[in-house]
One Martini backbone bead per residue (centre of mass of N, CA, C, O) as a GRO file, in nm:
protein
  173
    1UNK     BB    1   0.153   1.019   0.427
    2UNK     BB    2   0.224   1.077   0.102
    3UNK     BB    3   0.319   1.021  -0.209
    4UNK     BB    4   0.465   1.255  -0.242
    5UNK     BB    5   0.657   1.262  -0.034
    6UNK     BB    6   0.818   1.068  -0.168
    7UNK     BB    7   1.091   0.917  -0.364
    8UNK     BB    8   1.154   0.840  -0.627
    9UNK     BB    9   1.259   0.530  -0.795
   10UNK     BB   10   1.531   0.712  -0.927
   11UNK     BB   11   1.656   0.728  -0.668
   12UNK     BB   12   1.953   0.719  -0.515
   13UNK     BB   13   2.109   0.505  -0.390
   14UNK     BB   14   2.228   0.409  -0.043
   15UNK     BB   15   2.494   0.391   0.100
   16UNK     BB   16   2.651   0.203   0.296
   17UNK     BB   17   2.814   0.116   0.570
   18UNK     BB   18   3.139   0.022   0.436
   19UNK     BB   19   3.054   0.012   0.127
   20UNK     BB   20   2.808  -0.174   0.055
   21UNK     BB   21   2.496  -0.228  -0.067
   22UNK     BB   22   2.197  -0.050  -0.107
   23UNK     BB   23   1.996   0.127  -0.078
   24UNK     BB   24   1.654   0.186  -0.027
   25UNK     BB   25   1.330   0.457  -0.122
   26UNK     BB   26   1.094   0.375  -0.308
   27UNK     BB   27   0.985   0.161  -0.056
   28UNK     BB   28   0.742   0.071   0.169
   29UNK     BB   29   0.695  -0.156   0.318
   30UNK     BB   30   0.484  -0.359   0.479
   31UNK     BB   31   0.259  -0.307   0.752
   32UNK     BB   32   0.327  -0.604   0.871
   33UNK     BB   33   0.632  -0.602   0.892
   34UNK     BB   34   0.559  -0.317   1.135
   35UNK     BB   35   0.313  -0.351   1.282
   36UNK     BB   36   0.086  -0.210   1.106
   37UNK     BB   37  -0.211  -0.068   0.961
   38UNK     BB   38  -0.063   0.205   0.806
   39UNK     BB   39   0.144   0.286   0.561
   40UNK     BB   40   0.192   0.585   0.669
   41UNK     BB   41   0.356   0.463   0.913
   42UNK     BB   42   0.576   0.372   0.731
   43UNK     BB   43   0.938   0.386   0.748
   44UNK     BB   44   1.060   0.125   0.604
   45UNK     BB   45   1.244   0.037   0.311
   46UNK     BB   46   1.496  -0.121   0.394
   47UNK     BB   47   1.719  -0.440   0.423
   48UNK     BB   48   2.075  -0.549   0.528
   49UNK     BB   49   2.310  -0.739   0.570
   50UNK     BB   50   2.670  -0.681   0.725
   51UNK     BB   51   2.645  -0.951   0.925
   52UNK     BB   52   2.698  -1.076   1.188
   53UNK     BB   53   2.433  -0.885   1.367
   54UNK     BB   54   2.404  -0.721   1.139
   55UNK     BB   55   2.271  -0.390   1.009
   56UNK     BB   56   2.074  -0.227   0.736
   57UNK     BB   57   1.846   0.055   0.752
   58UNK     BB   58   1.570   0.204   0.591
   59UNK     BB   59   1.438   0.555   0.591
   60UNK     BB   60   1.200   0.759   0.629
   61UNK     BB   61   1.119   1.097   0.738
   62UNK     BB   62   0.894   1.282   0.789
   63UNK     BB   63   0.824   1.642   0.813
   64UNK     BB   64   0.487   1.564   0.917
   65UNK     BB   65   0.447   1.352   1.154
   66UNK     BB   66   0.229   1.129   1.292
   67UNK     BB   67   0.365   1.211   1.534
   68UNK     BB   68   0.224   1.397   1.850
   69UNK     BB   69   0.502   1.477   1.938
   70UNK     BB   70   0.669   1.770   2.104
   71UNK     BB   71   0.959   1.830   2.311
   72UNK     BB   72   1.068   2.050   2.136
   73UNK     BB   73   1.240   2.274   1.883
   74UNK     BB   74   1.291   2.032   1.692
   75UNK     BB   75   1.287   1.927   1.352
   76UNK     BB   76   1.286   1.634   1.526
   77UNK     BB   77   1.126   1.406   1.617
   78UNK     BB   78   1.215   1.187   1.876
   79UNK     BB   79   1.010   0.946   1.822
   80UNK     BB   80   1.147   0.849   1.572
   81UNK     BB   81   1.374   0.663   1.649
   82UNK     BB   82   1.183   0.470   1.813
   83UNK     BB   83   1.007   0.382   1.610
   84UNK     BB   84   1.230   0.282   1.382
   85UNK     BB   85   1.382   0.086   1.581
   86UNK     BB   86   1.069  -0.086   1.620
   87UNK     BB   87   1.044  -0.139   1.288
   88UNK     BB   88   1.342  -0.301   1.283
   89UNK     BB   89   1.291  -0.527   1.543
   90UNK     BB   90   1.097  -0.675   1.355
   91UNK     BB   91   1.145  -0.713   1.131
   92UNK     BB   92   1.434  -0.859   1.171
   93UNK     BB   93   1.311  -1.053   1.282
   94UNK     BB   94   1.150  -1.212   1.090
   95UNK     BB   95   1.375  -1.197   0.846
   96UNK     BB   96   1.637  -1.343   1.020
   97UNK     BB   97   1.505  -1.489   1.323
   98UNK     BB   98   1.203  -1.653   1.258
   99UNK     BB   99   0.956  -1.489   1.366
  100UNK     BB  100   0.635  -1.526   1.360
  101UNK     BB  101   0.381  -1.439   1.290
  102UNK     BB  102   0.205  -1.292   1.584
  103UNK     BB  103   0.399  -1.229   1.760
  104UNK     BB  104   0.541  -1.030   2.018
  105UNK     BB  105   0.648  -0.674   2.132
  106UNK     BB  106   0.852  -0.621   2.431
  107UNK     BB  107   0.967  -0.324   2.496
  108UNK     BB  108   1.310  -0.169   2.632
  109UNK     BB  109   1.520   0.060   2.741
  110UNK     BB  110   1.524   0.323   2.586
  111UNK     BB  111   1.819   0.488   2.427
  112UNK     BB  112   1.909   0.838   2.323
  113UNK     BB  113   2.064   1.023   2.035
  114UNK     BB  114   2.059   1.365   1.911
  115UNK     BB  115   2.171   1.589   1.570
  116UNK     BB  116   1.982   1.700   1.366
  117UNK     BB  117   1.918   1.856   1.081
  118UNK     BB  118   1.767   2.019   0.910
  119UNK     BB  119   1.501   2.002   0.656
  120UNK     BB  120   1.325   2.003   0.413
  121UNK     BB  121   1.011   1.916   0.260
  122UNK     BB  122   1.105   1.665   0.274
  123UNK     BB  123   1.170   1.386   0.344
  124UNK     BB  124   1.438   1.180   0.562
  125UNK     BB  125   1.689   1.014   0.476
  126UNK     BB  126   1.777   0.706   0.685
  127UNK     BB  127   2.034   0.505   0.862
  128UNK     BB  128   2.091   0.213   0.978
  129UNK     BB  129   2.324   0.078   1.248
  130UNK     BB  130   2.250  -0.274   1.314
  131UNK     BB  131   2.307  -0.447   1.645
  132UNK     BB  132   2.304  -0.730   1.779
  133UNK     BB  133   2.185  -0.929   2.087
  134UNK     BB  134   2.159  -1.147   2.271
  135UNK     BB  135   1.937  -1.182   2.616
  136UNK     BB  136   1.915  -1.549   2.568
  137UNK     BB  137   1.960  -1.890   2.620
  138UNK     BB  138   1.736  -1.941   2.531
  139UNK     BB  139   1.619  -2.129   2.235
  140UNK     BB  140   1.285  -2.045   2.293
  141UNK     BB  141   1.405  -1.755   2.326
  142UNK     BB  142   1.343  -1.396   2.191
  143UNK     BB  143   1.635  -1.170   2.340
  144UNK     BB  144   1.711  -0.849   2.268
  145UNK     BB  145   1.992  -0.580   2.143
  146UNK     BB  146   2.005  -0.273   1.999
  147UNK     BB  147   2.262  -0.121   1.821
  148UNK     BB  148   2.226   0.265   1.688
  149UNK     BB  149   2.341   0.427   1.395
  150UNK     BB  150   2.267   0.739   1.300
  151UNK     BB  151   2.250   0.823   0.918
  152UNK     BB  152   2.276   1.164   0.757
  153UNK     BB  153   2.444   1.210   0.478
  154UNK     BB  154   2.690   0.988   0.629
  155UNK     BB  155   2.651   1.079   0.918
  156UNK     BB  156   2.675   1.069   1.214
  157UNK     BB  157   2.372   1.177   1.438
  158UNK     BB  158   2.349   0.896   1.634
  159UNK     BB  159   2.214   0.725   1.927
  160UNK     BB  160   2.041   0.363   1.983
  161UNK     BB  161   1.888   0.189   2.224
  162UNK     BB  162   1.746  -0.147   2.246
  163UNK     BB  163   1.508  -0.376   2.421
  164UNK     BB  164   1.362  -0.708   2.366
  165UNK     BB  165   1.064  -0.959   2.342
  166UNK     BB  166   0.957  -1.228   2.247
  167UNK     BB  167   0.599  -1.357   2.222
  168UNK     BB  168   0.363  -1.550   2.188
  169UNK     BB  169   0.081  -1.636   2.130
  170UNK     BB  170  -0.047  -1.545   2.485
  171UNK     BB  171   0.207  -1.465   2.636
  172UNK     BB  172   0.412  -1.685   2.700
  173UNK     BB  173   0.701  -1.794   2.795
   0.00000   0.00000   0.00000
């Protein structure tokens, strides 16, 4: 996705979900915070928490997606909700839950549905209203289930839920 993709930065901020402060789309996180190496890559322009546990995250998703899988005849690959979703679970940890750089993220249990309409030539801001869950006792270990309700012009259009784990450099748990 090339620049001209994005919408300006005067583009009008979407209010969250419950009417919170609103998130922008005018610039995508840096690749580093959403473990990409490609700028073009990034999904996530914004997030912010709205309570304990819980969170908005702003996407674009491109109207021609870098991910080359197209599994319907749907105008939008299902497989942007699963990326938006793991760079997500990434961002929202390293900046909420304190997990630093470089530790990894072994996802599972992806489970979604979608209702998405067509959308014009550019690219789809989408909000995710996502709830975390610790699924680990220990305190040296964080292991969460993030349930994301997938927002499309204020329209509830979707659910997905993920499980993940994070792991230390070296993989050891």
């Amino acid at each position: 996705m090339n620049h001209t993709d994005r919408p300006s930065p005067s583009t009008p901020p979407t209010p969250l979900p419950g009417g919170c402060c609103p998130l922008s789309f005018a610039h995508c996180l840096p690749p580093a915070a959403v473990h990409k190496a490609a700028a073009a890559e990034v999904l996530l322009t914004d997030a912010r928490p709205l309570g304990q546990n819980r969170f908005a995250v702003a996407a674009l998703w491109p109207r021609d997606a870098f991910l080359t899988h197209r599994a319907t005849s749907s105008p939008c690959d299902p497989l942007l909700v699963a990326e938006t979703v793991r760079q997500s679970a990434i961002h929202l940890s390293h900046t909420f839950y304190d997990v630093p750089k470089g530790h990894h993220f072994v996802l599972s249990n992806l489970n979604f549905e979608l209702d998405l309409p067509a959308w014009g030539p550019g690219p789809l801001p989408v909000v995710l209203d996502i709830t975390s869950t610790r699924t680990s006792t220990n305190p040296r270990r964080l292991a969460m289930a993030l349930s994301t309700d997938v927002h499309v012009a204020g329209v509830q259009r979707g659910l997905c839920s993920i499980h993940f784990e994070v792991l230390p450099p070296g993989g050891t748990r």
